[in-house]
CSV table of C-alpha atoms and ligand atoms in Angstrom, one decimal:
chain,number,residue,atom,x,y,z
A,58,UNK,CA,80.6,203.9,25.5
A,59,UNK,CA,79.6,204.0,21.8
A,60,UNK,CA,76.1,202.1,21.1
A,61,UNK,CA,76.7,200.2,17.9
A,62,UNK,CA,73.5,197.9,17.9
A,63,UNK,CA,69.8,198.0,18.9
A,64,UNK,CA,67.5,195.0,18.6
A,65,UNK,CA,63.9,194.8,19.8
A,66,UNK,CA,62.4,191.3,20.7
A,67,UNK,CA,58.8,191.4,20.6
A,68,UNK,CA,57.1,188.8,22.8
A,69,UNK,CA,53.9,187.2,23.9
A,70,UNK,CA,53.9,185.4,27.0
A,71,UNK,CA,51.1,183.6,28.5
A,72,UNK,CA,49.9,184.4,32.0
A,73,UNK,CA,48.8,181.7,34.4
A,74,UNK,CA,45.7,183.1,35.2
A,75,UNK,CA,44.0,186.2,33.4
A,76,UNK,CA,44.7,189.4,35.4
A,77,UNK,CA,41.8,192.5,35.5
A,78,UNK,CA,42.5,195.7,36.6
A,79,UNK,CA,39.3,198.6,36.6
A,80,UNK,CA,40.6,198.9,32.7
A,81,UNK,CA,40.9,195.9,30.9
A,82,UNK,CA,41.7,191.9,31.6
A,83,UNK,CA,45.2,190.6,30.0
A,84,UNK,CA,45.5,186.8,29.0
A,85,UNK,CA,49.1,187.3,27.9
A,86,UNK,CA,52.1,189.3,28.5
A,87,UNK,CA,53.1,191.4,25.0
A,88,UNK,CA,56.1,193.4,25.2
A,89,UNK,CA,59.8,193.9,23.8
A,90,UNK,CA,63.2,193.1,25.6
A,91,UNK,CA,65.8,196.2,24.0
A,92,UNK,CA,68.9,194.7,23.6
A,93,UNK,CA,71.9,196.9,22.8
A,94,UNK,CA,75.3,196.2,22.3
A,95,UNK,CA,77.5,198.8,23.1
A,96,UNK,CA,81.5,199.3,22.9
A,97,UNK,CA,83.6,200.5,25.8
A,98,UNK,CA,86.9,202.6,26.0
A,99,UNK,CA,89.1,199.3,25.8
A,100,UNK,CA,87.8,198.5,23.1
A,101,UNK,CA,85.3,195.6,24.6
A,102,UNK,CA,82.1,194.9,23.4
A,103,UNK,CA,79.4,194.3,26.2
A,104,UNK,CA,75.7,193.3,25.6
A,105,UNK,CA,72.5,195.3,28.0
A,106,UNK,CA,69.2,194.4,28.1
A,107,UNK,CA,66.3,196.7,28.5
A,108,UNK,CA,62.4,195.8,29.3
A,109,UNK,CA,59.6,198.1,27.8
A,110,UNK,CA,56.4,197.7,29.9
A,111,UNK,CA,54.0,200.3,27.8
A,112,UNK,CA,50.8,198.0,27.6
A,113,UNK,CA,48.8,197.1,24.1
A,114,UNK,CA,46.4,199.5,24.3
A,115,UNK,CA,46.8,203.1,25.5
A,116,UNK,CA,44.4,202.4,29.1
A,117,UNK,CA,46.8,202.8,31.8
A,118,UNK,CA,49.0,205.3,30.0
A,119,UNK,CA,48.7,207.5,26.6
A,120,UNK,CA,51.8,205.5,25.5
A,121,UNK,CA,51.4,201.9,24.5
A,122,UNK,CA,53.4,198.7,23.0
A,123,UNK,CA,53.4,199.7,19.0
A,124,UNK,CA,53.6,203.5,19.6
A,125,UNK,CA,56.5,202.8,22.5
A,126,UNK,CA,58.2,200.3,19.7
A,127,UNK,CA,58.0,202.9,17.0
A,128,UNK,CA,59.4,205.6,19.1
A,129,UNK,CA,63.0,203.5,20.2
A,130,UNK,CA,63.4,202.5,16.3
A,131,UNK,CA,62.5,205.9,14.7
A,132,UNK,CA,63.7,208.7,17.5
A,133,UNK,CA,65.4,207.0,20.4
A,134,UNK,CA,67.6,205.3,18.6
A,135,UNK,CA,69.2,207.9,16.0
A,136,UNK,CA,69.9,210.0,18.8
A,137,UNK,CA,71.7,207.7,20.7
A,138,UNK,CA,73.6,206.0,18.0
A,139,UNK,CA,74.7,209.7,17.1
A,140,UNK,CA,76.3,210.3,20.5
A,141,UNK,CA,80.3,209.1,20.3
A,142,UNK,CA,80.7,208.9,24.5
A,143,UNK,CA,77.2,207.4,25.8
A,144,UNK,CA,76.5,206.5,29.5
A,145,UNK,CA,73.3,205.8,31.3
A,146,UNK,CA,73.6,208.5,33.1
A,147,UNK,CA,73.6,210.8,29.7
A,148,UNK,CA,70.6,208.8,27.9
A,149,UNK,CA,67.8,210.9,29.1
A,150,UNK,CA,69.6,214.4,28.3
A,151,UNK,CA,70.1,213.3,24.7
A,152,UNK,CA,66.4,212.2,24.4
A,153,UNK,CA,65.7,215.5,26.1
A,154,UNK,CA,63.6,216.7,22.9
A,155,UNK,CA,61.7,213.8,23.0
A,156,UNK,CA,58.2,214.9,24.7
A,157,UNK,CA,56.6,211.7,27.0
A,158,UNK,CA,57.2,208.2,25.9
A,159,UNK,CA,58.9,207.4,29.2
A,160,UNK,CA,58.4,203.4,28.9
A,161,UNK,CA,60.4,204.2,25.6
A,162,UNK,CA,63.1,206.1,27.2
A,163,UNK,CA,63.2,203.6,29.8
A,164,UNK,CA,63.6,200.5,27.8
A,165,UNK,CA,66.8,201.8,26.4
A,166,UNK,CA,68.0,203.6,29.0
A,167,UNK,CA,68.4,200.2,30.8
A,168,UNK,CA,69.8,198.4,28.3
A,169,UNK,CA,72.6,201.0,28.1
A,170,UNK,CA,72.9,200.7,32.4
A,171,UNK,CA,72.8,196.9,31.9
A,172,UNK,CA,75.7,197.4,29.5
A,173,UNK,CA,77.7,199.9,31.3
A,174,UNK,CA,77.2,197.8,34.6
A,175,UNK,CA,78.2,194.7,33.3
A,176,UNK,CA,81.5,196.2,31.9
A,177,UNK,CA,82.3,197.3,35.1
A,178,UNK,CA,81.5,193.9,36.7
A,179,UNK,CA,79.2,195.8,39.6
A,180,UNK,CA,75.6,195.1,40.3
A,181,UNK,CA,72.7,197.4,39.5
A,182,UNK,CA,72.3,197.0,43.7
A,183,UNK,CA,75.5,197.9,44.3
A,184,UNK,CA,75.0,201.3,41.9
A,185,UNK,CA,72.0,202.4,43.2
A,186,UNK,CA,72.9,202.1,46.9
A,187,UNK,CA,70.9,199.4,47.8
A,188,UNK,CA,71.3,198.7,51.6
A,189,UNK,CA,69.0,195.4,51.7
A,190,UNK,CA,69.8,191.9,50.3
A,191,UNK,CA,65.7,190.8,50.4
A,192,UNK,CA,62.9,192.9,49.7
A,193,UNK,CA,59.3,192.1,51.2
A,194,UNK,CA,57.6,190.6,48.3
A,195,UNK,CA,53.8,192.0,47.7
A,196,UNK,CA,51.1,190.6,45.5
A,197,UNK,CA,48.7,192.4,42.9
A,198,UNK,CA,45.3,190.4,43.2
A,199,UNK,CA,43.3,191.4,40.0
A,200,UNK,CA,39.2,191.6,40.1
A,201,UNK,CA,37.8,188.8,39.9
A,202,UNK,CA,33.8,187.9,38.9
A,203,UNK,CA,32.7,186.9,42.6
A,204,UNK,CA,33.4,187.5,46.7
A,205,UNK,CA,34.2,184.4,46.8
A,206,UNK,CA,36.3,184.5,43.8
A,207,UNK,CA,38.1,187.1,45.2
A,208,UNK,CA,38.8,185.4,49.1
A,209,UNK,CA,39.9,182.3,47.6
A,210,UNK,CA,42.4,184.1,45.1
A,211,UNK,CA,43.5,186.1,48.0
A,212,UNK,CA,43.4,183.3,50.1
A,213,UNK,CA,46.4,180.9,48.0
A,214,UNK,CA,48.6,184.2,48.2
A,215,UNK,CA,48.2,184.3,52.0
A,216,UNK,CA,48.9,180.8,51.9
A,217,UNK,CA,52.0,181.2,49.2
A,218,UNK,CA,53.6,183.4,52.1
A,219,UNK,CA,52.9,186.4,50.4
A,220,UNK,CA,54.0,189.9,53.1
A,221,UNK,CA,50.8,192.3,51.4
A,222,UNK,CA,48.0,191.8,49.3
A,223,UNK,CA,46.6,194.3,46.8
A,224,UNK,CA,43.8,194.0,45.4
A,225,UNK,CA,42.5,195.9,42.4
A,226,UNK,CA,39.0,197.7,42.6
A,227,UNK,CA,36.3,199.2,40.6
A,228,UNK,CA,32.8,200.7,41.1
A,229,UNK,CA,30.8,197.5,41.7
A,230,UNK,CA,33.5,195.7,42.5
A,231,UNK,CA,35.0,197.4,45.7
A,232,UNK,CA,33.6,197.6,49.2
A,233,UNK,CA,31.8,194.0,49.4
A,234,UNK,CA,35.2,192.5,48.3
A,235,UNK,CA,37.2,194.3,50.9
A,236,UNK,CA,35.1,193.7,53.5
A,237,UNK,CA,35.2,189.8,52.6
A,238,UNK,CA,39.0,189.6,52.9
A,239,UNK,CA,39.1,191.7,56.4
A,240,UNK,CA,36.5,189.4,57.3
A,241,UNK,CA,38.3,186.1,56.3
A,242,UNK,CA,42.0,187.0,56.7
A,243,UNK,CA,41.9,189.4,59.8
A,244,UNK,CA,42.7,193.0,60.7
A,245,UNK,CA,46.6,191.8,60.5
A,246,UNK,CA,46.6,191.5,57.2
A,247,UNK,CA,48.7,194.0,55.3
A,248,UNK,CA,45.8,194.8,52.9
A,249,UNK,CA,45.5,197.7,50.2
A,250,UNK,CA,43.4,198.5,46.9
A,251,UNK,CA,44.6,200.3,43.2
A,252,UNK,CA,41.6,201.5,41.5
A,253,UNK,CA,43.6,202.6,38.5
A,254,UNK,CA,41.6,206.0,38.3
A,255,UNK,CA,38.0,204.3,37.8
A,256,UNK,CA,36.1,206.9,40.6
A,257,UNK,CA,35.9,210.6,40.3
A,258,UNK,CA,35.5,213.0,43.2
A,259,UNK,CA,31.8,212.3,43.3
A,260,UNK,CA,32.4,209.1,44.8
A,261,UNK,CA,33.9,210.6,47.5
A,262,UNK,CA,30.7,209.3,49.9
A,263,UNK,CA,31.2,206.3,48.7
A,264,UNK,CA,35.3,205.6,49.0
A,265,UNK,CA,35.1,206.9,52.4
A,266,UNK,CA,33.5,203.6,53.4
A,267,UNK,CA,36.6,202.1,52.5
A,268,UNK,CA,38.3,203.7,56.0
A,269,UNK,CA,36.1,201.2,58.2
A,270,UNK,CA,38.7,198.4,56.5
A,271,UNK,CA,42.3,199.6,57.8
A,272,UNK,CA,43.8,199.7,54.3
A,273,UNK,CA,47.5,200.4,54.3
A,274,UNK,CA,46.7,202.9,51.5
A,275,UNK,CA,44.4,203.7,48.4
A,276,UNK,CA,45.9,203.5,45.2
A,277,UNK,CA,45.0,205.9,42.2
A,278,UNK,CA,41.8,206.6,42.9
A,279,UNK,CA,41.2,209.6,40.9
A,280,UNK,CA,41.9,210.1,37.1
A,281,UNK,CA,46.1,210.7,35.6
A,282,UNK,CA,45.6,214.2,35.3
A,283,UNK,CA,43.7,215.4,38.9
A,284,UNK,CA,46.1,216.1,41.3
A,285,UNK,CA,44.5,219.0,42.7
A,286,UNK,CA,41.4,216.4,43.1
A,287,UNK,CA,43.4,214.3,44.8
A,288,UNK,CA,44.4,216.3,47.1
A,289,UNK,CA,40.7,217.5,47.8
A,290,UNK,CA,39.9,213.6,48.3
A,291,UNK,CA,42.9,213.2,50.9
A,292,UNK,CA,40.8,215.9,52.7
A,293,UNK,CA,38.0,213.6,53.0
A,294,UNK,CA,39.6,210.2,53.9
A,295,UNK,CA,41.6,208.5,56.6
A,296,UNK,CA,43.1,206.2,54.1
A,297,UNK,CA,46.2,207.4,52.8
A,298,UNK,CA,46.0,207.8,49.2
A,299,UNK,CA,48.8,206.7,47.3
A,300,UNK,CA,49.6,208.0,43.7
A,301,UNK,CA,50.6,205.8,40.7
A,302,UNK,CA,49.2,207.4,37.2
A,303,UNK,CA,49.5,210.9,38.4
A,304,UNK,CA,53.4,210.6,39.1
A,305,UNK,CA,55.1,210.6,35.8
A,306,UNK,CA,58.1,212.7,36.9
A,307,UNK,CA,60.1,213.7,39.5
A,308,UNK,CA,58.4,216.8,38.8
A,309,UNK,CA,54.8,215.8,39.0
A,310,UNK,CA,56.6,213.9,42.6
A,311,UNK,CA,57.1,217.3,43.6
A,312,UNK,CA,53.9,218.7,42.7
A,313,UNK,CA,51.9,215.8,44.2
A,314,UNK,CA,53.7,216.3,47.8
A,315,UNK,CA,53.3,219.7,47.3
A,316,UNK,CA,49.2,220.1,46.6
A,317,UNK,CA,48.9,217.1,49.1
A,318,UNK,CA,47.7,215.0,46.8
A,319,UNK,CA,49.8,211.9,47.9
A,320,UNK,CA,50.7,210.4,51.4
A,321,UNK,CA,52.8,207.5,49.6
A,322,UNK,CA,54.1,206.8,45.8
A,323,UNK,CA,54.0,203.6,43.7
A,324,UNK,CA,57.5,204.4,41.6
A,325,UNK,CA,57.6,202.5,38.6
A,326,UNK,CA,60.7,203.1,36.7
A,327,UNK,CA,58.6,202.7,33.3
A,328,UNK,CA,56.4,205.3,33.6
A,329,UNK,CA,58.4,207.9,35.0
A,330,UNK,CA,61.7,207.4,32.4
A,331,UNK,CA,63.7,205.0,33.7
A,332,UNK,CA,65.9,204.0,36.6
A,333,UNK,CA,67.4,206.7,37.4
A,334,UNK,CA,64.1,209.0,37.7
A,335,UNK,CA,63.1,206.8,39.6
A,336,UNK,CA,66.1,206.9,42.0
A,337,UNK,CA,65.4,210.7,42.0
A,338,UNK,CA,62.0,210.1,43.0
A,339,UNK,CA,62.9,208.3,45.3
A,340,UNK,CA,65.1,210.7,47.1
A,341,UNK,CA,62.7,213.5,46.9
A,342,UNK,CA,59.8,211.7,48.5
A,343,UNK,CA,62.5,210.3,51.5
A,344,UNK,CA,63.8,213.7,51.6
A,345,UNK,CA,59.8,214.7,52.6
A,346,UNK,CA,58.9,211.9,54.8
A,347,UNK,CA,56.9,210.2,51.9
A,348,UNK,CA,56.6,206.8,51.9
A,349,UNK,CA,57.6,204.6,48.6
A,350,UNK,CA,57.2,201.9,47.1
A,351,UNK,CA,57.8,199.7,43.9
A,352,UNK,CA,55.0,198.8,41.5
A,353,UNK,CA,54.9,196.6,38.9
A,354,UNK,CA,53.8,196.3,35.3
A,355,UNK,CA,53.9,192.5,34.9
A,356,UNK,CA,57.4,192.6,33.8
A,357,UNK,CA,59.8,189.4,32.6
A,358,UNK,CA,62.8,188.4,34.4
A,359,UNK,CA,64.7,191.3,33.4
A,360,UNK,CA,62.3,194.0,35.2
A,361,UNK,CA,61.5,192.2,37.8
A,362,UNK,CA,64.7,191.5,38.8
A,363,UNK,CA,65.9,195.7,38.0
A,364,UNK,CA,62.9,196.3,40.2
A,365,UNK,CA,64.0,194.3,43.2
A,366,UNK,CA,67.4,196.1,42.9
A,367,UNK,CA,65.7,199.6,43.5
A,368,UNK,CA,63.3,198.8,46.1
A,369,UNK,CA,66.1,197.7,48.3
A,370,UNK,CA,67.0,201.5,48.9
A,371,UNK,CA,66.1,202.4,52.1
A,372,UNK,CA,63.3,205.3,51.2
A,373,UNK,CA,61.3,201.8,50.1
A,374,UNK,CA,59.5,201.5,53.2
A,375,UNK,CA,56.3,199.7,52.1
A,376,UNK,CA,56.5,196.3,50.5
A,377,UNK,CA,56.6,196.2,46.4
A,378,UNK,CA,54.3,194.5,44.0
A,379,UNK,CA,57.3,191.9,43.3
A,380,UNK,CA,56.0,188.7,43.2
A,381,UNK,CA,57.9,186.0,42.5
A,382,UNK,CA,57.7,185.3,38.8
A,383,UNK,CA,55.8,181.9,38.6
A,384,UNK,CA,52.5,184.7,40.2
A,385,UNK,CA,52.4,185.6,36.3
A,386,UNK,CA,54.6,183.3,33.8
A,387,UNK,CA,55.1,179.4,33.8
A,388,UNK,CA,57.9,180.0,32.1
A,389,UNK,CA,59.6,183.6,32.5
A,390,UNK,CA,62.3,184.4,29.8
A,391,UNK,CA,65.5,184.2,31.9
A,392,UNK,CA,67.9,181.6,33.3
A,393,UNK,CA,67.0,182.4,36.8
A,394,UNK,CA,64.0,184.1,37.5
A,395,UNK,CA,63.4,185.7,40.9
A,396,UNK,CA,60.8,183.0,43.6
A,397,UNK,CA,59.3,184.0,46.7
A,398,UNK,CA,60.4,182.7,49.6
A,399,UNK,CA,59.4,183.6,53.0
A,400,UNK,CA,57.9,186.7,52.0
A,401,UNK,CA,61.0,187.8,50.2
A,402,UNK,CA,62.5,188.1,47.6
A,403,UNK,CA,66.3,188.3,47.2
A,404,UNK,CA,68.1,191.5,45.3
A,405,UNK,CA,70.4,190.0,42.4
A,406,UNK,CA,73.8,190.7,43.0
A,407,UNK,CA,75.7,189.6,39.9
A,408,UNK,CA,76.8,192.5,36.9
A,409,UNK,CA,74.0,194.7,35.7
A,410,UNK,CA,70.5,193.5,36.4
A,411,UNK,CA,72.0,190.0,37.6
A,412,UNK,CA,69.8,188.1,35.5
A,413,UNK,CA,70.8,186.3,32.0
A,414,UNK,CA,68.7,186.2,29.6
A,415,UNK,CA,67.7,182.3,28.1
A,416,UNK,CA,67.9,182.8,24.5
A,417,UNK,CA,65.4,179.2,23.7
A,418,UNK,CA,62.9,180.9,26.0
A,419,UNK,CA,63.2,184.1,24.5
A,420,UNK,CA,62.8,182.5,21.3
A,421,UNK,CA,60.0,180.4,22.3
A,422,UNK,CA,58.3,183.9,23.1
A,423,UNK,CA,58.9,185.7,20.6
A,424,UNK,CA,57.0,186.9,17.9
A,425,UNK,CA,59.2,189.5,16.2
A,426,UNK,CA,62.8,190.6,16.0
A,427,UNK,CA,63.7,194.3,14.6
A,428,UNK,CA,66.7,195.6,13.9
A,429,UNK,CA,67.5,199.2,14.2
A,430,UNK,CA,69.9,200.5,11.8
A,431,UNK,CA,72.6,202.8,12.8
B,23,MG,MG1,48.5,201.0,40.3
């Protein structure tokens, strides 16, 4: 394929209820959709669409929105639009010079996959060797200002059907909130926390507690760069920690099973690349009896629906944070956005991602349109 356009669509959605993490509260939803239109050997054109999940301010990773945007326009895309026989599977060796920026690489490496997919009229299920047509369907429960705050947002998710809550933590706002939901909901209840790297290993004491509460696991409890830490906290708890931050590679996979730093992995395609790192990820962690799963980063219809696609391969043993879309946007930004039902939600099986993008939604969103020049 030979890319001939890029055009970034920067939107603002609204969410339908703020969401706090340890690091900062979101109102709205800012991101850009890639899309690339690209031409294939008969002489088709075909149109992908790619989702970039860096946030607006660099506080879950060093990258973020504007930085991410400028990288695609000014590096991504003049190597790309260079390269006369382009595939999705080629995108991340001819950004190889490119240091970090996965959400960046990501973004476009999808749109290209989208693309190449839909020319071949196959699903992005069908590609990756997905071997389940419904994938549990997980919520993320943000912190909210009370105990009772928290039970009651916890409680209309158990009550929407939802197969595992997460809730996110911080110090202050972490043992008195788990203990209310065990005490509410039951023992049965698949129940784990993400602290997004808000303790240090001198909280140790203190997240031990958290073992009296049967958690499923502990998510990122330790800061991006403290795998070795990690691996010294595992020593201390019964709760399996599970890494998110730390695992920006299939590499840093490696090194993380390695030092024992992780006993499960959140994947998330943006932060480690793309898709197809993922994938890899994936198989390394199956290949060492490591449990994973598939995060989210509040994605549109587009992600979301690339998301359920991967966590239908069979190393996904734990259910995902992939709620249906209506858990974050009134109105999401495709023709068809994935629901919940029954716990589930169901892997798209038409070309590509399986979703279409609705172009008076998008518009309705959006709040800038660039063009990047060949
Ligand atoms: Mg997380």
């Amino acid at each position: 394929m030979k890319l001939l356009s890029l055009r970034m669509h920067h939107l603002r959605m609204p969410l339908v209820s703020p969401f706090t993490t340890s690091f900062m509260t979101q109102t709205h939803k800012r991101c850009f959709l890639v899309e690339a239109e690209l031409e294939i050997a008969d002489g088709r054109v075909v149109t992908g669409w790619g989702e970039n999940v860096a946030l607006d301010r660099p506080y879950y990773s060093a990258e973020y929105l504007d930085g991410s945007a400028d990288v695609v326009a000014r590096w991504i895309a003049p190597l790309l639009f260079a390269v006369d026989v382009l595939t999705a599977e080629t995108v991340g060796h001819h950004l190889r010079a490119i240091v970090g920026n996965p959400m960046a690489k990501a973004a476009v490496e999808m749109a290209v996959l989208d693309a190449q997919l839909r020319a071949e009229g196959r699903s992005f299920a069908s590609y990756l060797g997905a071997v389940a047509r419904a994938v549990p369907s997980g919520v993320s429960v943000g912190i909210q200002d009370s105990v009772e705050a928290t039970v009651r947002a916890v409680g209309g998710y158990v009550d929407e059907g939802y197969a595992r809550i997460k809730l996110k933590i911080r110090p202050g706002a972490d043992l008195a909130h788990v203990a209310a939901v065990r005490r509410e909901f039951g023992d049965d209840l698949p129940f784990q926390v993400d602290a997004n790297a808000a303790y240090t290993l001198v909280d140790a004491a203190h997240l031990q507690r958290l073992d009296d509460f049967g958690l499923l696991l502990i998510e990122q409890p330790l800061g991006e760069a403290d795998l070795r830490q990690h691996a010294q906290l595992a020593g201390q708890l019964r709760t399996p920690i599970c890494l998110d931050e730390s695992v920006v590679s299939a590499e840093s996979a490696v090194d993380a099973i390695a030092l024992g730093a992780a006993a499960i992995i959140n994947v998330k395609p943006g932060r480690v690349g793309g898709y197809l790192e993922a994938r890899r990820i994936h198989d390394i962690a199956r290949a060492h009896g490591i449990a994973v799963w598939c995060g989210g980063m509040l994605e549109t219809g587009v992600g979301r629906a690339a998301n359920t696609a991967l966590a239908a391969l069979p190393g996904f043993t734990l259910p995902g944070d992939i709620s249906g879309s209506d858990r974050f946007f009134a109105d999401d930004i495709v023709t068809a956005p994935i629901r919940m039902h029954d716990g589930v939600v169901d892997v798209p099986t038409g070309p590509g991602f399986g979703v279409e993008v609705d172009r008076e939604r998008l518009e309705r969103y959006r709040t800038a349109v660039v063009d990047v020049g060949v």
